Amino acid sequence: MAIAAVAVSILSVVGVLASQAYYRSVISDAFGISEDETRQRPTAITSESHASPSGNSSESDAGTAARPFPLGTTASMGPDYEVAVVGVKLDATAEVLAANRFNNPPEGQYVLVQLHVKYVGVGEGNPWLDLSPTFVGTDARQYDAHECNAVLAQGAMDVPTLETGGAAGYQVCMDVPEGAANGAKVFVERRLSFSDKTRAYWALS
């Protein structure tokens, strides 16, 4: 019964994600709006954002894929969250395997991403449900943190529900092919949100 309950829960989450993507596509097609047009630009809220790795772009496109923030820059993710990618360990396989004896070896190598979040919305927030960190490899593929099933020393699910002003730090992991990690990027966006399409990128070097 427990296994059946877990399976039903997973299928429910997959169904919700699929329906959200479908309805977003229908709404975008109906109004002639592309995904890039509906996504808001991220806004840096620390002075570190001015130390951009690309000096030829305007400040208005800071935090985009073409001009990612430096690590440590805090970005405003819509009305509810302030998020910073504060550190990335590209070869964290040994650390992840040591965190829990039931963690399986990766197909490639484990990457650990350290985040700091602050909930600034009205009500309450659960970062592990609300935010979706994704690793963009140099192989032009995306690796979602929610697909990494390893138990971490500072896992996202260990973060308690945050009230307005509450902050927390946690780790997420990705299983990335060897050779696709160096020079890559990480982005964070809101999960399951129609009204807020903010996505912010951080460079790893």
JSON list of C-alpha atoms in Angstrom, two decimals:
[
{"chain": "A", "resi": 1, "resn": "MET", "atom": "CA", "xyz": [0.00, 0.00, 0.00]},
{"chain": "A", "resi": 2, "resn": "ALA", "atom": "CA", "xyz": [2.84, 2.37, 0.82]},
{"chain": "A", "resi": 3, "resn": "ILE", "atom": "CA", "xyz": [4.48, 1.75, -2.56]},
{"chain": "A", "resi": 4, "resn": "ALA", "atom": "CA", "xyz": [1.15, 2.28, -4.31]},
{"chain": "A", "resi": 5, "resn": "ALA", "atom": "CA", "xyz": [0.63, 5.55, -2.44]},
{"chain": "A", "resi": 6, "resn": "VAL", "atom": "CA", "xyz": [4.09, 6.80, -3.45]},
{"chain": "A", "resi": 7, "resn": "ALA", "atom": "CA", "xyz": [3.45, 5.82, -7.07]},
{"chain": "A", "resi": 8, "resn": "VAL", "atom": "CA", "xyz": [0.11, 7.61, -7.12]},
{"chain": "A", "resi": 9, "resn": "SER", "atom": "CA", "xyz": [1.71, 10.71, -5.58]},
{"chain": "A", "resi": 10, "resn": "ILE", "atom": "CA", "xyz": [4.45, 10.76, -8.24]},
{"chain": "A", "resi": 11, "resn": "LEU", "atom": "CA", "xyz": [1.91, 10.31, -11.03]},
{"chain": "A", "resi": 12, "resn": "SER", "atom": "CA", "xyz": [-0.17, 13.15, -9.58]},
{"chain": "A", "resi": 13, "resn": "VAL", "atom": "CA", "xyz": [2.81, 15.51, -9.58]},
{"chain": "A", "resi": 14, "resn": "VAL", "atom": "CA", "xyz": [3.68, 14.53, -13.16]},
{"chain": "A", "resi": 15, "resn": "GLY", "atom": "CA", "xyz": [0.06, 15.10, -14.16]},
{"chain": "A", "resi": 16, "resn": "VAL", "atom": "CA", "xyz": [0.04, 18.57, -12.62]},
{"chain": "A", "resi": 17, "resn": "LEU", "atom": "CA", "xyz": [3.30, 19.53, -14.35]},
{"chain": "A", "resi": 18, "resn": "ALA", "atom": "CA", "xyz": [2.03, 18.26, -17.70]},
{"chain": "A", "resi": 19, "resn": "SER", "atom": "CA", "xyz": [-1.30, 20.07, -17.38]},
{"chain": "A", "resi": 20, "resn": "GLN", "atom": "CA", "xyz": [0.43, 23.31, -16.38]},
{"chain": "A", "resi": 21, "resn": "ALA", "atom": "CA", "xyz": [2.69, 23.11, -19.43]},
{"chain": "A", "resi": 22, "resn": "TYR", "atom": "CA", "xyz": [-0.27, 22.34, -21.69]},
{"chain": "A", "resi": 23, "resn": "TYR", "atom": "CA", "xyz": [-2.42, 25.21, -20.43]},
{"chain": "A", "resi": 24, "resn": "ARG", "atom": "CA", "xyz": [0.51, 27.61, -20.61]},
{"chain": "A", "resi": 25, "resn": "SER", "atom": "CA", "xyz": [0.99, 26.61, -24.24]},
{"chain": "A", "resi": 26, "resn": "VAL", "atom": "CA", "xyz": [-2.73, 27.06, -24.98]},
{"chain": "A", "resi": 27, "resn": "ILE", "atom": "CA", "xyz": [-2.83, 30.50, -23.36]},
{"chain": "A", "resi": 28, "resn": "SER", "atom": "CA", "xyz": [0.34, 31.60, -25.15]},
{"chain": "A", "resi": 29, "resn": "ASP", "atom": "CA", "xyz": [-1.02, 30.42, -28.52]},
{"chain": "A", "resi": 30, "resn": "ALA", "atom": "CA", "xyz": [-4.37, 32.08, -27.92]},
{"chain": "A", "resi": 31, "resn": "PHE", "atom": "CA", "xyz": [-2.80, 35.48, -27.26]},
{"chain": "A", "resi": 32, "resn": "GLY", "atom": "CA", "xyz": [0.12, 35.11, -29.63]},
{"chain": "A", "resi": 33, "resn": "ILE", "atom": "CA", "xyz": [2.66, 35.39, -26.83]},
{"chain": "A", "resi": 34, "resn": "SER", "atom": "CA", "xyz": [5.95, 33.52, -26.95]},
{"chain": "A", "resi": 35, "resn": "GLU", "atom": "CA", "xyz": [7.65, 31.98, -23.92]},
{"chain": "A", "resi": 36, "resn": "ASP", "atom": "CA", "xyz": [10.44, 34.59, -24.05]},
{"chain": "A", "resi": 37, "resn": "GLU", "atom": "CA", "xyz": [7.93, 37.43, -24.15]},
{"chain": "A", "resi": 38, "resn": "THR", "atom": "CA", "xyz": [6.02, 36.19, -21.11]},
{"chain": "A", "resi": 39, "resn": "ARG", "atom": "CA", "xyz": [9.13, 35.63, -19.01]},
{"chain": "A", "resi": 40, "resn": "GLN", "atom": "CA", "xyz": [10.09, 38.65, -16.94]},
{"chain": "A", "resi": 41, "resn": "ARG", "atom": "CA", "xyz": [13.67, 39.76, -16.69]},
{"chain": "A", "resi": 42, "resn": "PRO", "atom": "CA", "xyz": [15.41, 38.97, -13.39]},
{"chain": "A", "resi": 43, "resn": "THR", "atom": "CA", "xyz": [16.40, 41.92, -11.25]},
{"chain": "A", "resi": 44, "resn": "ALA", "atom": "CA", "xyz": [19.62, 41.97, -9.26]},
{"chain": "A", "resi": 45, "resn": "ILE", "atom": "CA", "xyz": [19.27, 43.49, -5.81]},
{"chain": "A", "resi": 46, "resn": "THR", "atom": "CA", "xyz": [22.95, 43.54, -4.82]},
{"chain": "A", "resi": 47, "resn": "SER", "atom": "CA", "xyz": [25.81, 45.62, -6.15]},
{"chain": "A", "resi": 48, "resn": "GLU", "atom": "CA", "xyz": [27.65, 42.42, -7.14]},
{"chain": "A", "resi": 49, "resn": "SER", "atom": "CA", "xyz": [25.49, 42.16, -10.25]},
{"chain": "A", "resi": 50, "resn": "HIS", "atom": "CA", "xyz": [27.50, 44.93, -11.89]},
{"chain": "A", "resi": 51, "resn": "ALA", "atom": "CA", "xyz": [30.59, 42.68, -12.01]},
{"chain": "A", "resi": 52, "resn": "SER", "atom": "CA", "xyz": [29.30, 40.91, -15.08]},
{"chain": "A", "resi": 53, "resn": "PRO", "atom": "CA", "xyz": [31.47, 38.51, -17.12]},
{"chain": "A", "resi": 54, "resn": "SER", "atom": "CA", "xyz": [30.27, 40.21, -20.30]},
{"chain": "A", "resi": 55, "resn": "GLY", "atom": "CA", "xyz": [31.10, 43.88, -20.62]},
{"chain": "A", "resi": 56, "resn": "ASN", "atom": "CA", "xyz": [29.29, 44.67, -23.88]},
{"chain": "A", "resi": 57, "resn": "SER", "atom": "CA", "xyz": [25.69, 44.21, -22.76]},
{"chain": "A", "resi": 58, "resn": "SER", "atom": "CA", "xyz": [23.39, 46.69, -21.07]},
{"chain": "A", "resi": 59, "resn": "GLU", "atom": "CA", "xyz": [22.40, 46.36, -17.42]},
{"chain": "A", "resi": 60, "resn": "SER", "atom": "CA", "xyz": [18.83, 45.51, -18.49]},
{"chain": "A", "resi": 61, "resn": "ASP", "atom": "CA", "xyz": [19.83, 42.02, -19.67]},
{"chain": "A", "resi": 62, "resn": "ALA", "atom": "CA", "xyz": [21.91, 41.11, -16.61]},
{"chain": "A", "resi": 63, "resn": "GLY", "atom": "CA", "xyz": [20.96, 37.71, -15.27]},
{"chain": "A", "resi": 64, "resn": "THR", "atom": "CA", "xyz": [19.96, 36.30, -18.66]},
{"chain": "A", "resi": 65, "resn": "ALA", "atom": "CA", "xyz": [21.52, 33.31, -20.43]},
{"chain": "A", "resi": 66, "resn": "ALA", "atom": "CA", "xyz": [23.66, 35.64, -22.53]},
{"chain": "A", "resi": 67, "resn": "ARG", "atom": "CA", "xyz": [24.87, 37.62, -19.52]},
{"chain": "A", "resi": 68, "resn": "PRO", "atom": "CA", "xyz": [24.50, 35.57, -16.33]},
{"chain": "A", "resi": 69, "resn": "PHE", "atom": "CA", "xyz": [25.03, 36.96, -12.86]},
{"chain": "A", "resi": 70, "resn": "PRO", "atom": "CA", "xyz": [28.26, 36.20, -11.00]},
{"chain": "A", "resi": 71, "resn": "LEU", "atom": "CA", "xyz": [27.94, 33.71, -8.16]},
{"chain": "A", "resi": 72, "resn": "GLY", "atom": "CA", "xyz": [26.70, 35.39, -4.99]},
{"chain": "A", "resi": 73, "resn": "THR", "atom": "CA", "xyz": [24.45, 37.90, -6.73]},
{"chain": "A", "resi": 74, "resn": "THR", "atom": "CA", "xyz": [20.96, 38.03, -5.24]},
{"chain": "A", "resi": 75, "resn": "ALA", "atom": "CA", "xyz": [18.12, 38.22, -7.76]},
{"chain": "A", "resi": 76, "resn": "SER", "atom": "CA", "xyz": [14.50, 39.14, -7.19]},
{"chain": "A", "resi": 77, "resn": "MET", "atom": "CA", "xyz": [12.35, 36.24, -8.38]},
{"chain": "A", "resi": 78, "resn": "GLY", "atom": "CA", "xyz": [9.00, 37.96, -8.78]},
{"chain": "A", "resi": 79, "resn": "PRO", "atom": "CA", "xyz": [7.06, 39.13, -5.72]},
{"chain": "A", "resi": 80, "resn": "ASP", "atom": "CA", "xyz": [7.81, 36.16, -3.46]},
{"chain": "A", "resi": 81, "resn": "TYR", "atom": "CA", "xyz": [11.50, 35.27, -3.41]},
{"chain": "A", "resi": 82, "resn": "GLU", "atom": "CA", "xyz": [15.00, 36.67, -3.39]},
{"chain": "A", "resi": 83, "resn": "VAL", "atom": "CA", "xyz": [17.45, 34.02, -4.58]},
{"chain": "A", "resi": 84, "resn": "ALA", "atom": "CA", "xyz": [21.23, 33.72, -4.82]},
{"chain": "A", "resi": 85, "resn": "VAL", "atom": "CA", "xyz": [23.37, 30.90, -6.14]},
{"chain": "A", "resi": 86, "resn": "VAL", "atom": "CA", "xyz": [26.26, 31.26, -3.71]},
{"chain": "A", "resi": 87, "resn": "GLY", "atom": "CA", "xyz": [28.43, 28.29, -4.65]},
{"chain": "A", "resi": 88, "resn": "VAL", "atom": "CA", "xyz": [28.84, 25.38, -7.04]},
{"chain": "A", "resi": 89, "resn": "LYS", "atom": "CA", "xyz": [31.00, 22.27, -6.65]},
{"chain": "A", "resi": 90, "resn": "LEU", "atom": "CA", "xyz": [31.38, 20.68, -10.05]},
{"chain": "A", "resi": 91, "resn": "ASP", "atom": "CA", "xyz": [32.85, 17.35, -8.93]},
{"chain": "A", "resi": 92, "resn": "ALA", "atom": "CA", "xyz": [30.91, 16.53, -5.77]},
{"chain": "A", "resi": 93, "resn": "THR", "atom": "CA", "xyz": [30.47, 12.80, -6.31]},
{"chain": "A", "resi": 94, "resn": "ALA", "atom": "CA", "xyz": [32.48, 11.79, -3.24]},
{"chain": "A", "resi": 95, "resn": "GLU", "atom": "CA", "xyz": [30.66, 14.31, -1.04]},
{"chain": "A", "resi": 96, "resn": "VAL", "atom": "CA", "xyz": [27.20, 13.21, -2.21]},
{"chain": "A", "resi": 97, "resn": "LEU", "atom": "CA", "xyz": [27.96, 9.52, -1.77]},
{"chain": "A", "resi": 98, "resn": "ALA", "atom": "CA", "xyz": [29.31, 10.20, 1.73]},
{"chain": "A", "resi": 99, "resn": "ALA", "atom": "CA", "xyz": [26.15, 12.10, 2.72]},
{"chain": "A", "resi": 100, "resn": "ASN", "atom": "CA", "xyz": [24.02, 8.94, 2.76]},
{"chain": "A", "resi": 101, "resn": "ARG", "atom": "CA", "xyz": [25.02, 5.30, 2.33]},
{"chain": "A", "resi": 102, "resn": "PHE", "atom": "CA", "xyz": [21.94, 4.64, 0.19]},
{"chain": "A", "resi": 103, "resn": "ASN", "atom": "CA", "xyz": [22.87, 7.23, -2.45]},
{"chain": "A", "resi": 104, "resn": "ASN", "atom": "CA", "xyz": [23.60, 5.59, -5.79]},
{"chain": "A", "resi": 105, "resn": "PRO", "atom": "CA", "xyz": [26.67, 6.44, -7.87]},
{"chain": "A", "resi": 106, "resn": "PRO", "atom": "CA", "xyz": [25.91, 8.96, -10.65]},
{"chain": "A", "resi": 107, "resn": "GLU", "atom": "CA", "xyz": [25.84, 8.11, -14.31]},
{"chain": "A", "resi": 108, "resn": "GLY", "atom": "CA", "xyz": [28.25, 10.99, -14.87]},
{"chain": "A", "resi": 109, "resn": "GLN", "atom": "CA", "xyz": [29.30, 13.14, -11.92]},
{"chain": "A", "resi": 110, "resn": "TYR", "atom": "CA", "xyz": [27.33, 14.81, -9.15]},
{"chain": "A", "resi": 111, "resn": "VAL", "atom": "CA", "xyz": [27.26, 18.61, -9.14]},
{"chain": "A", "resi": 112, "resn": "LEU", "atom": "CA", "xyz": [26.29, 20.41, -5.92]},
{"chain": "A", "resi": 113, "resn": "VAL", "atom": "CA", "xyz": [24.68, 23.85, -6.08]},
{"chain": "A", "resi": 114, "resn": "GLN", "atom": "CA", "xyz": [24.38, 25.93, -2.91]},
{"chain": "A", "resi": 115, "resn": "LEU", "atom": "CA", "xyz": [21.47, 28.38, -2.78]},
{"chain": "A", "resi": 116, "resn": "HIS", "atom": "CA", "xyz": [20.34, 31.06, -0.37]},
{"chain": "A", "resi": 117, "resn": "VAL", "atom": "CA", "xyz": [16.69, 32.11, -0.51]},
{"chain": "A", "resi": 118, "resn": "LYS", "atom": "CA", "xyz": [14.53, 34.62, 1.29]},
{"chain": "A", "resi": 119, "resn": "TYR", "atom": "CA", "xyz": [10.75, 34.59, 1.21]},
{"chain": "A", "resi": 120, "resn": "VAL", "atom": "CA", "xyz": [9.40, 38.13, 0.79]},
{"chain": "A", "resi": 121, "resn": "GLY", "atom": "CA", "xyz": [5.85, 37.32, -0.27]},
{"chain": "A", "resi": 122, "resn": "VAL", "atom": "CA", "xyz": [2.62, 37.47, 1.66]},
{"chain": "A", "resi": 123, "resn": "GLY", "atom": "CA", "xyz": [1.72, 34.22, 3.37]},
{"chain": "A", "resi": 124, "resn": "GLU", "atom": "CA", "xyz": [4.22, 31.36, 3.35]},
{"chain": "A", "resi": 125, "resn": "GLY", "atom": "CA", "xyz": [6.68, 29.73, 1.01]},
{"chain": "A", "resi": 126, "resn": "ASN", "atom": "CA", "xyz": [8.26, 26.32, 0.50]},
{"chain": "A", "resi": 127, "resn": "PRO", "atom": "CA", "xyz": [11.38, 26.79, -1.66]},
{"chain": "A", "resi": 128, "resn": "TRP", "atom": "CA", "xyz": [11.71, 23.09, -2.54]},
{"chain": "A", "resi": 129, "resn": "LEU", "atom": "CA", "xyz": [8.23, 23.23, -4.10]},
{"chain": "A", "resi": 130, "resn": "ASP", "atom": "CA", "xyz": [8.20, 26.81, -5.41]},
{"chain": "A", "resi": 131, "resn": "LEU", "atom": "CA", "xyz": [11.66, 27.07, -7.02]},
{"chain": "A", "resi": 132, "resn": "SER", "atom": "CA", "xyz": [13.24, 24.99, -9.76]},
{"chain": "A", "resi": 133, "resn": "PRO", "atom": "CA", "xyz": [17.07, 25.12, -10.01]},
{"chain": "A", "resi": 134, "resn": "THR", "atom": "CA", "xyz": [18.44, 23.76, -13.29]},
{"chain": "A", "resi": 135, "resn": "PHE", "atom": "CA", "xyz": [22.00, 23.13, -14.49]},
{"chain": "A", "resi": 136, "resn": "VAL", "atom": "CA", "xyz": [22.75, 24.02, -18.12]},
{"chain": "A", "resi": 137, "resn": "GLY", "atom": "CA", "xyz": [25.67, 21.91, -19.31]},
{"chain": "A", "resi": 138, "resn": "THR", "atom": "CA", "xyz": [28.14, 22.76, -22.02]},
{"chain": "A", "resi": 139, "resn": "ASP", "atom": "CA", "xyz": [26.52, 19.93, -23.97]},
{"chain": "A", "resi": 140, "resn": "ALA", "atom": "CA", "xyz": [23.49, 22.25, -24.46]},
{"chain": "A", "resi": 141, "resn": "ARG", "atom": "CA", "xyz": [21.32, 20.09, -22.22]},
{"chain": "A", "resi": 142, "resn": "GLN", "atom": "CA", "xyz": [19.44, 20.92, -19.01]},
{"chain": "A", "resi": 143, "resn": "TYR", "atom": "CA", "xyz": [19.72, 18.91, -15.80]},
{"chain": "A", "resi": 144, "resn": "ASP", "atom": "CA", "xyz": [16.89, 19.49, -13.32]},
{"chain": "A", "resi": 145, "resn": "ALA", "atom": "CA", "xyz": [17.66, 19.32, -9.60]},
{"chain": "A", "resi": 146, "resn": "HIS", "atom": "CA", "xyz": [14.36, 17.52, -9.00]},
{"chain": "A", "resi": 147, "resn": "GLU", "atom": "CA", "xyz": [15.67, 14.56, -11.02]},
{"chain": "A", "resi": 148, "resn": "CYS", "atom": "CA", "xyz": [18.53, 13.96, -8.59]},
{"chain": "A", "resi": 149, "resn": "ASN", "atom": "CA", "xyz": [17.28, 11.54, -5.93]},
{"chain": "A", "resi": 150, "resn": "ALA", "atom": "CA", "xyz": [20.35, 11.63, -3.69]},
{"chain": "A", "resi": 151, "resn": "VAL", "atom": "CA", "xyz": [19.94, 12.54, -0.02]},
{"chain": "A", "resi": 152, "resn": "LEU", "atom": "CA", "xyz": [22.09, 15.60, 0.77]},
{"chain": "A", "resi": 153, "resn": "ALA", "atom": "CA", "xyz": [23.59, 16.96, 3.97]},
{"chain": "A", "resi": 154, "resn": "GLN", "atom": "CA", "xyz": [21.66, 20.23, 3.45]},
{"chain": "A", "resi": 155, "resn": "GLY", "atom": "CA", "xyz": [18.78, 19.04, 1.33]},
{"chain": "A", "resi": 156, "resn": "ALA", "atom": "CA", "xyz": [16.02, 21.34, 0.08]},
{"chain": "A", "resi": 157, "resn": "MET", "atom": "CA", "xyz": [13.30, 19.25, 1.70]},
{"chain": "A", "resi": 158, "resn": "ASP", "atom": "CA", "xyz": [14.88, 19.90, 5.09]},
{"chain": "A", "resi": 159, "resn": "VAL", "atom": "CA", "xyz": [14.09, 23.63, 4.78]},
{"chain": "A", "resi": 160, "resn": "PRO", "atom": "CA", "xyz": [11.02, 24.48, 6.88]},
{"chain": "A", "resi": 161, "resn": "THR", "atom": "CA", "xyz": [8.10, 26.51, 5.57]},
{"chain": "A", "resi": 162, "resn": "LEU", "atom": "CA", "xyz": [9.15, 30.16, 5.46]},
{"chain": "A", "resi": 163, "resn": "GLU", "atom": "CA", "xyz": [7.03, 33.09, 6.58]},
{"chain": "A", "resi": 164, "resn": "THR", "atom": "CA", "xyz": [7.56, 36.62, 5.25]},
{"chain": "A", "resi": 165, "resn": "GLY", "atom": "CA", "xyz": [11.20, 37.57, 5.86]},
{"chain": "A", "resi": 166, "resn": "GLY", "atom": "CA", "xyz": [12.29, 33.98, 6.49]},
{"chain": "A", "resi": 167, "resn": "ALA", "atom": "CA", "xyz": [15.57, 32.90, 4.89]},
{"chain": "A", "resi": 168, "resn": "ALA", "atom": "CA", "xyz": [17.37, 29.60, 4.42]},
{"chain": "A", "resi": 169, "resn": "GLY", "atom": "CA", "xyz": [20.33, 28.00, 2.70]},
{"chain": "A", "resi": 170, "resn": "TYR", "atom": "CA", "xyz": [20.27, 24.58, 1.08]},
{"chain": "A", "resi": 171, "resn": "GLN", "atom": "CA", "xyz": [21.87, 22.38, -1.56]},
{"chain": "A", "resi": 172, "resn": "VAL", "atom": "CA", "xyz": [20.59, 20.74, -4.70]},
{"chain": "A", "resi": 173, "resn": "CYS", "atom": "CA", "xyz": [22.37, 18.19, -6.87]},
{"chain": "A", "resi": 174, "resn": "MET", "atom": "CA", "xyz": [22.44, 17.28, -10.52]},
{"chain": "A", "resi": 175, "resn": "ASP", "atom": "CA", "xyz": [23.83, 14.23, -12.30]},
{"chain": "A", "resi": 176, "resn": "VAL", "atom": "CA", "xyz": [25.84, 15.75, -15.14]},
{"chain": "A", "resi": 177, "resn": "PRO", "atom": "CA", "xyz": [27.94, 13.91, -17.76]},
{"chain": "A", "resi": 178, "resn": "GLU", "atom": "CA", "xyz": [31.67, 14.27, -17.28]},
{"chain": "A", "resi": 179, "resn": "GLY", "atom": "CA", "xyz": [33.01, 17.04, -19.48]},
{"chain": "A", "resi": 180, "resn": "ALA", "atom": "CA", "xyz": [29.71, 18.96, -19.57]},
{"chain": "A", "resi": 181, "resn": "ALA", "atom": "CA", "xyz": [30.18, 20.85, -16.31]},
{"chain": "A", "resi": 182, "resn": "ASN", "atom": "CA", "xyz": [33.07, 23.26, -16.80]},
{"chain": "A", "resi": 183, "resn": "GLY", "atom": "CA", "xyz": [31.93, 26.67, -18.03]},
{"chain": "A", "resi": 184, "resn": "ALA", "atom": "CA", "xyz": [28.27, 25.83, -17.57]},
{"chain": "A", "resi": 185, "resn": "LYS", "atom": "CA", "xyz": [25.44, 27.92, -16.07]},
{"chain": "A", "resi": 186, "resn": "VAL", "atom": "CA", "xyz": [22.71, 27.50, -13.48]},
{"chain": "A", "resi": 187, "resn": "PHE", "atom": "CA", "xyz": [19.26, 29.08, -13.65]},
{"chain": "A", "resi": 188, "resn": "VAL", "atom": "CA", "xyz": [16.46, 29.27, -11.12]},
{"chain": "A", "resi": 189, "resn": "GLU", "atom": "CA", "xyz": [12.82, 29.91, -11.97]},
{"chain": "A", "resi": 190, "resn": "ARG", "atom": "CA", "xyz": [9.43, 29.68, -10.32]},
{"chain": "A", "resi": 191, "resn": "ARG", "atom": "CA", "xyz": [7.78, 26.28, -10.62]},
{"chain": "A", "resi": 192, "resn": "LEU", "atom": "CA", "xyz": [4.08, 26.02, -11.61]},
{"chain": "A", "resi": 193, "resn": "SER", "atom": "CA", "xyz": [3.50, 29.73, -12.09]},
{"chain": "A", "resi": 194, "resn": "PHE", "atom": "CA", "xyz": [1.59, 31.43, -14.91]},
{"chain": "A", "resi": 195, "resn": "SER", "atom": "CA", "xyz": [1.81, 34.99, -13.62]},
{"chain": "A", "resi": 196, "resn": "ASP", "atom": "CA", "xyz": [5.54, 35.01, -12.80]},
{"chain": "A", "resi": 197, "resn": "LYS", "atom": "CA", "xyz": [7.92, 33.83, -15.54]},
{"chain": "A", "resi": 198, "resn": "THR", "atom": "CA", "xyz": [11.11, 35.18, -14.01]},
{"chain": "A", "resi": 199, "resn": "ARG", "atom": "CA", "xyz": [14.22, 33.11, -14.71]},
{"chain": "A", "resi": 200, "resn": "ALA", "atom": "CA", "xyz": [17.67, 34.17, -13.49]},
{"chain": "A", "resi": 201, "resn": "TYR", "atom": "CA", "xyz": [21.00, 32.74, -14.65]},
{"chain": "A", "resi": 202, "resn": "TRP", "atom": "CA", "xyz": [24.33, 32.53, -12.80]},
{"chain": "A", "resi": 203, "resn": "ALA", "atom": "CA", "xyz": [27.72, 31.82, -14.39]},
{"chain": "A", "resi": 204, "resn": "LEU", "atom": "CA", "xyz": [29.89, 29.18, -12.73]},
{"chain": "A", "resi": 205, "resn": "SER", "atom": "CA", "xyz": [33.19, 30.83, -13.57]}
]
